Short mmCIF file of C-alpha atoms in Angstrom, two decimals:
data_model
loop_
_atom_site.label_atom_id
_atom_site.label_comp_id
_atom_site.label_asym_id
_atom_site.label_seq_id
_atom_site.Cartn_x
_atom_site.Cartn_y
_atom_site.Cartn_z
CA MET A 1 46.84 -21.61 5.77
CA GLU A 2 44.76 -23.78 3.42
CA GLY A 3 44.25 -26.59 5.92
CA SER A 4 45.37 -29.19 3.39
CA VAL A 5 46.10 -32.48 5.16
CA THR A 6 47.36 -34.03 1.91
CA LEU A 7 50.07 -31.39 1.49
CA LEU A 8 51.00 -31.76 5.16
CA LEU A 9 51.54 -35.49 4.76
CA GLU A 10 53.64 -34.94 1.62
CA LEU A 11 55.81 -32.39 3.43
CA LEU A 12 56.26 -34.75 6.36
CA ARG A 13 57.38 -37.55 4.00
CA GLU A 14 59.88 -35.20 2.40
CA ASN A 15 61.13 -33.88 5.73
CA PRO A 16 59.98 -35.64 8.94
CA ASN A 17 61.49 -32.86 11.06
CA ILE A 18 59.70 -30.01 9.34
CA LEU A 19 57.41 -29.39 12.34
CA ASP A 20 60.46 -28.72 14.49
CA LYS A 21 61.66 -26.03 12.08
CA ALA A 22 58.35 -24.56 10.92
CA HIS A 23 58.01 -22.07 13.77
CA SER A 24 61.63 -21.44 14.63
CA PHE A 25 61.48 -17.91 13.15
CA LEU A 26 57.73 -17.27 13.50
CA SER A 27 55.59 -16.27 16.48
CA ASP A 28 52.78 -18.71 15.74
CA THR A 29 53.18 -22.43 15.26
CA PRO A 30 51.29 -24.23 12.46
CA LEU A 31 48.86 -25.35 15.18
CA HIS A 32 48.19 -21.71 16.12
CA VAL A 33 47.34 -20.96 12.50
CA ALA A 34 45.12 -24.03 12.16
CA ALA A 35 43.29 -23.12 15.40
CA LEU A 36 42.84 -19.53 14.27
CA LEU A 37 41.43 -20.52 10.86
CA GLY A 38 39.34 -23.46 12.08
CA HIS A 39 41.13 -26.27 10.20
CA SER A 40 40.13 -29.07 12.59
CA ALA A 41 41.38 -32.01 10.48
CA PHE A 42 44.73 -30.29 9.97
CA ALA A 43 45.01 -29.54 13.69
CA LYS A 44 44.22 -33.16 14.57
CA HIS A 45 47.02 -34.44 12.30
CA LEU A 46 49.46 -31.94 13.79
CA LEU A 47 48.61 -33.10 17.30
CA ASN A 48 49.03 -36.75 16.28
CA LYS A 49 52.48 -36.04 14.84
CA LYS A 50 53.65 -33.59 17.51
CA PRO A 51 51.42 -33.37 20.66
CA GLU A 52 53.74 -30.91 22.39
CA LEU A 53 52.56 -28.22 19.97
CA ALA A 54 49.50 -27.88 22.21
CA THR A 55 51.69 -26.32 24.94
CA GLU A 56 53.53 -23.88 22.68
CA LEU A 57 52.85 -20.17 23.28
CA ASN A 58 53.33 -17.31 20.83
CA THR A 59 54.80 -13.91 21.64
CA HIS A 60 51.43 -12.82 23.12
CA GLY A 61 51.47 -15.75 25.54
CA SER A 62 48.58 -17.40 23.72
CA SER A 63 48.30 -21.10 23.08
CA ALA A 64 46.38 -22.71 20.24
CA LEU A 65 43.61 -23.35 22.78
CA HIS A 66 43.31 -19.60 23.41
CA MET A 67 42.73 -19.02 19.71
CA ALA A 68 40.33 -21.91 19.17
CA ALA A 69 38.27 -20.93 22.24
CA ALA A 70 38.08 -17.28 21.18
CA LYS A 71 36.92 -18.32 17.70
CA GLY A 72 34.52 -20.95 19.01
CA TYR A 73 35.94 -23.88 17.02
CA VAL A 74 34.58 -26.66 19.23
CA GLU A 75 36.21 -29.62 17.43
CA ILE A 76 39.67 -28.10 17.72
CA VAL A 77 39.01 -27.23 21.39
CA LYS A 78 38.14 -30.88 22.07
CA GLU A 79 41.27 -32.17 20.33
CA LEU A 80 43.48 -29.76 22.26
CA LEU A 81 41.85 -30.62 25.59
CA LEU A 82 42.30 -34.34 24.97
CA VAL A 83 46.03 -33.73 24.54
CA ASN A 84 46.54 -31.35 27.49
CA PRO A 85 43.52 -30.14 29.54
CA ASP A 86 45.83 -28.13 31.83
CA MET A 87 46.16 -25.51 29.11
CA CYS A 88 42.74 -24.26 30.31
CA LEU A 89 44.55 -22.66 33.26
CA VAL A 90 47.27 -20.83 31.29
CA LEU A 91 47.08 -17.03 31.26
CA ASP A 92 48.11 -15.08 28.16
CA SER A 93 49.95 -11.74 28.24
CA ASN A 94 46.64 -10.00 29.01
CA GLY A 95 46.02 -12.25 31.99
CA ARG A 96 43.21 -14.26 30.38
CA THR A 97 42.64 -17.98 30.05
CA PRO A 98 40.94 -19.69 27.08
CA LEU A 99 37.75 -19.78 29.18
CA HIS A 100 37.92 -16.01 29.67
CA LEU A 101 38.23 -15.46 25.92
CA ALA A 102 35.31 -17.80 25.20
CA ALA A 103 33.20 -15.88 27.75
CA ILE A 104 34.16 -12.51 26.23
CA LYS A 105 33.29 -13.69 22.71
CA GLY A 106 30.16 -15.54 23.83
CA LYS A 107 31.30 -18.91 22.42
CA VAL A 108 28.98 -21.04 24.56
CA GLU A 109 29.80 -24.48 23.08
CA ALA A 110 33.54 -23.98 23.43
CA LEU A 111 32.99 -22.63 26.93
CA THR A 112 30.96 -25.71 27.87
CA GLU A 113 33.74 -28.03 26.68
CA LEU A 114 36.35 -26.12 28.65
CA VAL A 115 34.26 -26.37 31.82
CA ARG A 116 33.57 -30.08 31.23
CA PHE A 117 37.24 -30.96 30.82
CA LYS A 118 38.55 -28.65 33.53
CA PRO A 119 35.86 -27.43 36.00
CA GLU A 120 38.41 -25.55 38.11
CA ALA A 121 39.08 -23.26 35.14
CA THR A 122 35.95 -21.33 36.13
CA ARG A 123 37.71 -20.20 39.34
CA VAL A 124 40.70 -18.68 37.57
CA LEU A 125 40.67 -14.86 37.71
CA THR A 126 42.13 -12.23 35.40
CA ALA A 127 44.77 -9.75 36.52
CA GLY A 128 41.92 -7.40 37.49
CA GLY A 129 40.30 -10.00 39.73
CA GLU A 130 37.51 -10.69 37.22
CA SER A 131 35.95 -14.10 36.83
CA GLY A 132 34.39 -15.50 33.70
CA LEU A 133 31.04 -14.31 35.09
CA HIS A 134 32.27 -10.70 35.19
CA LEU A 135 33.58 -10.91 31.64
CA SER A 136 30.32 -12.41 30.35
CA VAL A 137 28.28 -9.59 31.90
CA LYS A 138 30.71 -6.85 30.81
CA ASN A 139 30.44 -8.01 27.20
CA ASN A 140 26.68 -8.72 27.35
CA ARG A 141 27.02 -12.48 26.72
CA LEU A 142 23.92 -13.95 28.34
CA GLY A 143 24.51 -17.45 26.95
CA ALA A 144 28.03 -17.57 28.37
CA LEU A 145 26.73 -16.31 31.71
CA LYS A 146 24.12 -19.07 31.86
CA ALA A 147 26.71 -21.73 31.05
CA LEU A 148 29.05 -20.51 33.78
CA VAL A 149 26.28 -20.11 36.36
CA GLU A 150 25.18 -23.69 35.76
CA SER A 151 28.75 -24.87 36.28
CA VAL A 152 29.12 -23.05 39.63
CA ALA A 153 25.50 -23.27 40.75
CA GLU A 154 26.39 -24.85 44.08
CA ASP A 155 29.03 -22.25 44.92
CA ASP A 156 27.15 -19.18 46.17
CA GLN A 157 30.40 -17.53 47.22
CA PHE A 158 31.81 -17.58 43.70
CA VAL A 159 28.61 -16.14 42.19
CA ASN A 160 29.04 -13.20 44.58
CA TRP A 161 32.75 -12.83 43.84
CA ARG A 162 33.89 -9.22 43.50
CA ASP A 163 36.58 -7.84 41.22
CA SER A 164 39.37 -5.45 42.20
CA ASP A 165 36.84 -2.58 42.35
CA GLY A 166 34.57 -4.54 44.65
CA ASN A 167 31.90 -4.98 41.97
CA SER A 168 29.86 -8.16 41.78
CA VAL A 169 28.33 -9.29 38.52
CA LEU A 170 25.06 -7.63 39.61
CA HIS A 171 26.83 -4.27 40.05
CA ILE A 172 28.18 -4.54 36.50
CA ALA A 173 24.84 -5.64 35.02
CA VAL A 174 23.02 -2.73 36.69
CA ALA A 175 25.69 -0.21 35.64
CA LYS A 176 25.38 -1.39 32.03
CA LYS A 177 21.53 -1.52 32.25
CA GLN A 178 21.44 -5.18 31.11
CA LEU A 179 17.88 -6.04 32.11
CA GLU A 180 17.87 -9.68 30.94
CA MET A 181 21.05 -10.47 32.82
CA ILE A 182 19.73 -8.81 35.97
CA ARG A 183 16.58 -10.91 35.80
CA TYR A 184 18.57 -14.07 35.23
CA LEU A 185 20.95 -13.40 38.13
CA ILE A 186 18.12 -12.58 40.52
CA ASN A 187 15.89 -15.51 39.52
CA ASN A 188 18.53 -18.23 39.05
CA THR A 189 21.32 -17.46 41.52
CA LYS A 190 21.72 -16.52 45.15
CA ILE A 191 23.24 -13.16 44.30
CA GLU A 192 23.46 -10.65 47.15
CA VAL A 193 21.41 -7.68 45.96
CA ASN A 194 22.50 -5.38 48.81
CA ALA A 195 26.24 -6.09 48.56
CA ARG A 196 28.39 -2.95 48.43
CA ASN A 197 31.34 -2.33 46.14
CA ALA A 198 34.63 -0.62 47.02
CA ASN A 199 32.91 2.79 46.86
CA GLY A 200 30.19 1.67 49.25
CA PHE A 201 27.37 1.48 46.69
CA THR A 202 24.82 -1.25 46.30
CA ALA A 203 23.39 -2.17 42.91
CA MET A 204 20.27 -0.10 43.66
CA GLU A 205 22.39 2.92 44.57
CA LEU A 206 24.34 2.60 41.31
CA LEU A 207 21.02 2.64 39.45
CA LEU A 208 19.61 5.66 41.31
CA ASN A 209 22.79 7.72 41.07
CA GLY A 210 23.74 6.78 37.50
CA PRO A 211 22.57 8.23 34.16
CA ARG A 212 18.85 7.94 33.43
CA ASP A 213 17.55 5.29 31.05
CA LEU A 214 14.21 3.96 29.79
CA ARG A 215 14.93 0.61 31.45
CA ASP A 216 15.47 2.09 34.91
CA MET A 217 11.94 1.44 36.14
CA GLU A 218 12.01 -2.24 35.16
CA ILE A 219 15.46 -2.72 36.69
CA LYS A 220 14.31 -1.01 39.88
CA GLU A 221 11.27 -3.28 40.12
CA CYS A 222 13.45 -6.38 39.69
CA LEU A 223 15.83 -5.25 42.42
CA GLU A 224 13.01 -4.33 44.79
CA LYS A 225 11.34 -7.73 44.33
CA ALA A 226 14.66 -9.33 45.20
CA GLY A 227 14.81 -7.32 48.43
CA ALA A 228 17.03 -4.43 47.42
CA SER A 229 16.83 -1.36 49.65
CA ARG A 230 14.88 1.51 48.06
CA MET A 231 16.83 4.35 49.67
CA SER A 232 20.38 5.07 48.58
CA LYS A 233 23.07 6.75 50.62
CA VAL A 234 22.69 9.94 48.63
CA GLN A 235 18.93 9.93 49.14
CA SER A 236 19.25 9.31 52.87
CA ILE A 237 21.66 12.23 53.19
CA ALA A 238 19.29 14.47 51.24
CA ASN A 239 16.35 13.34 53.35
CA SER A 240 18.24 14.02 56.58
CA ARG A 241 18.98 17.55 55.33
CA ASP A 242 15.30 18.05 54.51
CA ILE A 243 14.37 16.94 58.04
CA VAL A 244 16.81 19.44 59.53
CA GLU A 245 15.43 22.23 57.33
CA VAL A 246 11.85 21.37 58.34
CA GLU A 247 12.77 21.45 62.01
CA GLU A 248 14.49 24.81 61.60
CA ASP A 249 11.48 26.26 59.76
CA MET A 250 8.94 24.94 62.26
CA PRO A 251 8.75 28.12 64.46
CA GLN A 252 8.22 30.27 61.37
CA ARG A 253 5.47 27.97 60.08
CA GLN A 254 3.74 28.00 63.48
CA GLU A 255 3.80 31.80 63.45
CA GLU A 256 2.33 31.88 59.94
CA SER A 257 -0.39 29.48 61.03
CA ALA A 258 -1.30 31.76 63.94
CA ILE A 259 -1.55 34.78 61.61
CA LEU A 260 -3.85 32.84 59.31
CA LYS A 261 -6.18 31.98 62.15
CA LYS A 262 -6.40 35.62 63.20
CA THR A 263 -6.95 37.06 59.72
CA ASP A 264 -9.16 34.19 58.50
CA SER A 265 -7.43 34.44 55.12
CA LYS A 266 -6.49 31.87 52.54
CA PRO A 267 -3.52 29.59 53.12
CA ILE A 268 -0.07 30.98 52.53
CA VAL A 269 1.30 30.00 49.17
CA LYS A 270 5.01 29.88 48.45
CA LYS A 271 5.89 30.90 44.94
CA HIS A 272 9.03 29.05 43.89
CA LYS A 273 11.03 30.99 41.39
CA GLN A 274 12.19 28.64 38.71
CA HIS A 275 15.65 29.28 37.42
CA THR A 276 15.72 29.66 33.67
CA ASP A 277 18.89 30.41 31.83
CA TRP A 278 17.14 32.56 29.24
CA LEU A 279 20.28 34.38 28.17
CA GLY A 280 22.26 31.16 27.93
CA ARG A 281 19.71 29.57 25.63
CA LYS A 282 19.56 32.70 23.48
CA ARG A 283 23.35 32.82 23.15
CA SER A 284 23.49 29.18 22.07
CA ALA A 285 20.72 29.67 19.52
CA LEU A 286 22.33 32.82 18.13
CA MET A 287 25.69 31.09 17.76
CA VAL A 288 24.17 28.18 15.82
CA VAL A 289 22.11 30.40 13.50
CA ALA A 290 24.94 32.89 12.96
CA SER A 291 27.39 30.10 12.09
CA LEU A 292 24.93 28.58 9.62
CA LEU A 293 24.20 31.92 7.93
CA ALA A 294 27.89 32.80 7.69
CA THR A 295 28.66 29.42 6.10
CA VAL A 296 25.88 29.71 3.51
CA ALA A 297 26.74 33.36 2.72
CA PHE A 298 30.39 32.47 2.21
CA SER A 299 29.45 29.61 -0.14
CA ALA A 300 27.07 31.88 -2.08
CA SER A 301 29.82 34.44 -2.66
CA LEU A 302 32.07 31.77 -4.19
CA SER A 303 29.26 30.25 -6.25
CA PRO A 304 26.97 33.10 -7.38
CA PRO A 305 23.79 32.42 -9.39
CA GLY A 306 24.65 31.32 -12.90
CA GLY A 307 28.08 30.11 -11.85
CA VAL A 308 31.39 31.35 -13.23
CA TRP A 309 32.95 31.33 -16.68
CA GLN A 310 34.82 28.11 -17.35
CA GLU A 311 37.26 29.48 -19.93
CA ASP A 312 38.71 32.73 -21.24
CA TYR A 313 36.91 34.41 -24.16
CA THR A 314 38.68 37.53 -25.40
CA VAL A 315 39.05 36.91 -29.17
CA ASP A 316 36.92 35.13 -31.73
CA SER A 317 37.99 32.29 -34.00
CA ASP A 318 39.61 34.80 -36.39
CA GLY A 319 41.67 36.40 -33.65
CA ASN A 320 39.61 39.58 -33.45
CA PRO A 321 38.68 41.09 -30.06
CA VAL A 322 35.13 40.23 -29.02
CA GLU A 323 32.53 42.75 -27.87
CA HIS A 324 31.89 41.16 -24.46
CA PRO A 325 35.09 39.39 -23.33
CA HIS A 326 35.32 37.41 -20.14
CA LYS A 327 37.88 35.42 -18.18
CA ALA A 328 37.64 32.02 -16.52
CA GLY A 329 36.64 32.14 -12.85
CA LEU A 330 34.67 35.39 -13.06
CA SER A 331 30.93 35.54 -12.40
CA VAL A 332 28.57 35.02 -15.33
CA MET A 333 25.89 37.09 -13.62
CA ALA A 334 28.28 40.07 -13.32
CA ASP A 335 28.53 40.21 -17.13
CA THR A 336 24.94 39.37 -18.04
CA ASP A 337 23.11 41.41 -15.35
CA PRO A 338 25.48 43.75 -13.47
CA GLN A 339 22.76 45.51 -11.44
CA LYS A 340 21.32 42.32 -9.99
CA TYR A 341 24.83 41.03 -9.35
CA GLN A 342 25.66 44.14 -7.34
CA ALA A 343 22.42 43.82 -5.36
CA PHE A 344 23.12 40.13 -4.73
CA MET A 345 26.67 40.71 -3.52
CA ILE A 346 25.75 43.73 -1.34
CA LEU A 347 22.95 41.85 0.39
CA ASN A 348 25.00 38.66 0.73
CA THR A 349 27.96 40.59 2.16
CA LEU A 350 25.65 42.36 4.62
CA ALA A 351 24.29 39.01 5.82
CA PHE A 352 27.83 37.59 6.02
CA ILE A 353 29.28 40.52 8.00
CA ALA A 354 26.26 40.63 10.35
CA SER A 355 26.62 36.91 11.07
CA LEU A 356 30.35 37.24 11.71
CA SER A 357 29.63 40.18 14.03
CA ILE A 358 27.32 37.99 16.12
CA ILE A 359 29.95 35.25 16.33
CA LEU A 360 32.64 37.78 17.26
CA LEU A 361 30.49 39.30 20.02
CA LEU A 362 29.64 35.88 21.47
CA ILE A 363 33.25 34.70 21.64
CA SER A 364 34.81 38.06 22.53
CA GLY A 365 34.53 37.61 26.28
CA LEU A 366 32.80 40.98 26.70
CA PRO A 367 30.14 41.24 29.45
CA MET A 368 27.20 40.36 27.19
CA ARG A 369 25.08 38.74 29.90
CA LYS A 370 22.51 41.51 30.23
CA ARG A 371 19.29 41.63 28.27
CA ARG A 372 20.07 44.93 26.57
CA PHE A 373 23.20 43.47 24.98
CA MET A 374 21.28 40.36 23.96
CA TRP A 375 18.70 42.61 22.26
CA ILE A 376 21.49 44.32 20.31
CA GLN A 377 22.73 40.95 19.09
CA MET A 378 19.22 39.93 18.13
CA VAL A 379 18.80 43.14 16.12
CA ILE A 380 22.00 42.34 14.23
CA MET A 381 20.68 38.85 13.61
CA TRP A 382 17.44 40.26 12.21
CA VAL A 383 19.49 42.38 9.84
CA ALA A 384 21.38 39.27 8.72
CA ILE A 385 18.19 37.25 8.22
CA SER A 386 16.50 40.08 6.31
CA ALA A 387 19.53 40.55 4.05
CA PHE A 388 19.76 36.83 3.48
CA THR A 389 16.06 36.67 2.56
CA ALA A 390 16.54 39.42 0.00
CA THR A 391 19.64 37.63 -1.33
CA TYR A 392 17.58 34.50 -1.87
CA TYR A 393 14.97 36.52 -3.76
CA VAL A 394 17.54 38.10 -6.12
CA ALA A 395 19.18 34.73 -6.80
CA LEU A 396 15.82 33.07 -7.46
CA ILE A 397 14.79 35.74 -9.98
CA GLU A 398 18.15 35.52 -11.74
CA ILE A 399 18.16 31.75 -12.30
CA THR A 400 14.44 31.45 -13.22
CA PRO A 401 13.58 31.31 -16.96
CA ARG A 402 11.45 34.15 -18.33
CA HIS A 403 8.42 31.99 -19.21
CA VAL A 404 8.22 30.82 -15.56
CA LYS A 405 9.17 34.11 -13.96
CA ALA A 406 5.75 35.78 -14.35
CA THR A 407 3.95 33.04 -12.38
CA LEU A 408 6.74 32.67 -9.85
CA PHE A 409 7.07 36.39 -9.28
CA SER A 410 3.70 36.91 -7.57
CA VAL A 411 4.09 33.90 -5.30
CA THR A 412 7.65 34.82 -4.38
CA VAL A 413 6.80 38.43 -3.65
CA ALA A 414 3.85 37.39 -1.44
CA SER A 415 6.01 34.92 0.49
CA LEU A 416 8.77 37.49 0.81
CA MET A 417 6.40 40.12 2.13
CA ILE A 418 4.92 37.73 4.68
CA GLY A 419 8.40 36.71 5.89
CA LEU A 420 9.67 40.26 6.12
CA GLY A 421 6.41 41.26 7.81
CA MET A 422 6.92 38.65 10.51
CA ILE A 423 10.49 39.82 11.02
CA GLY A 424 9.22 43.39 11.22
CA VAL A 425 6.57 42.53 13.82
CA VAL A 426 9.11 40.73 16.02
CA PHE A 427 11.58 43.58 15.56
CA LEU A 428 8.95 46.19 16.43
CA GLY A 429 7.86 44.26 19.52
CA ASN A 430 11.38 44.11 20.86
CA VAL A 431 11.97 47.79 20.09
CA ILE A 432 8.89 48.60 22.18
CA ARG A 433 10.21 46.41 25.00
CA MET A 434 13.54 48.18 24.89
CA CYS A 435 11.83 51.60 24.95
CA LEU A 436 9.75 50.57 27.95
CA TRP A 437 12.84 49.34 29.74
CA PHE A 438 14.60 52.63 28.99
CA LEU A 439 11.68 54.66 30.33
CA ARG A 440 11.51 52.56 33.51
CA GLU A 441 15.27 52.69 33.98
CA TYR A 442 15.34 56.49 33.95
CA GLY A 443 12.16 57.05 35.94
CA TYR A 444 9.77 58.16 33.22
CA ILE A 445 7.48 55.19 33.97
CA LYS A 446 6.85 53.71 37.38
CA PRO A 447 8.52 50.28 37.55
CA LYS A 448 6.50 47.15 38.22
CA GLU A 449 6.12 46.25 41.86
CA LYS A 450 8.10 43.18 42.75
CA GLN A 451 6.06 40.44 44.33
CA ASP A 452 7.43 38.75 47.40
CA SER A 453 8.02 35.04 47.35
CA LEU A 454 5.59 34.74 50.29
CA TYR A 455 2.25 36.47 49.89
CA VAL A 456 -1.26 36.28 51.29
CA GLU A 457 -4.38 36.61 49.13
CA GLU A 458 -7.14 38.45 51.08
CA GLU A 459 -10.82 37.94 50.35
CA GLU A 460 -12.90 40.99 49.40
CA ASN A 461 -15.18 42.38 52.12
CA ASP A 462 -18.81 42.79 51.01
CA GLU A 463 -19.21 45.71 53.36
#
């Protein structure tokens, strides 16, 4: 654990067979521990005394080389490779070699040593059919990718190797939006940009059909310069449907064109009705505001202005009953200013109950999808906001000292009046809208004429 070579030599003098017994009841050998902690001198002495430790595996199937490569301890990697370079090809319980672990962790120097001692280690695949290239890209290790590409530069087939899902390293880089890796693969390898994975998608199609990102345009330009096809399968299907729809609409368009020529009117304009989920947005906004108001109102009821008494006070120091007793946990404001306390609690309770009513209506499952029901909920919300505004005013007056209250009073009242006035204007406007809807619904007012989606604007005749 300390990496002390001196203590190791003393222990070996006392018991030359200690290395045979040191790991008999442990998972890791002393060499595993030295490789994990980076004690290169200690590891070198262990290998000199007992070289076969380099081939020992722990319960996870990992050798000391696995640990040293994952940590990037280059000196220990060299010593282990000098003893047994074939350990580069050993898979641990997760199906990974030391080279795979170095690629995942981005330990470029250790990776370079592994490739130099055992070049064929680059061809070993994981249980999922992934090469070191795949693992480098998956974990965004550009340095490891460059080192591996240089080692297999002459093997175009291996650069285009696909994992069990049929993905090449370019598929993975595009899916993870790794722009630098995409540029490197395109400019420095003979990667096939139009290769398809097991689902039949090219790298360009993964980009076009995946989630949007700010780097999409740059990635698309890189792929197009490399010769990637612009049109994806999904786009081609959509385009073929558009062509069919155009062909089906052609007789109707020809007829419209003939009418235009006869009437000498302006071109026909199609008004596309945009779908807006107005009610859905209103419901979401109401739920958020109602939840916030209910939370604040609940907190205010438990912590009223002025706080609560911290101890009982029923008798004085002589044991005589006091004139104004109180008990711990009760509101201070209730004793000092009962009228304002009642106003505060009534208004706060009104805001709390109104907010809970909104939440209950929204989660009740009742058919609240029509505008009239949404207006009812908005009215309740206005009641909650108005009550909460008044609650704030009462609390502010209560906790403000008298010498500041005179100046604060005028400003607060003006602000309060402006706020309530805005609420009143919005409330009045919606009441008028509801009245107009009611009058139209029952025939007292002629309803608005519905405009067709296809209309013709006629020019005025001077005659």
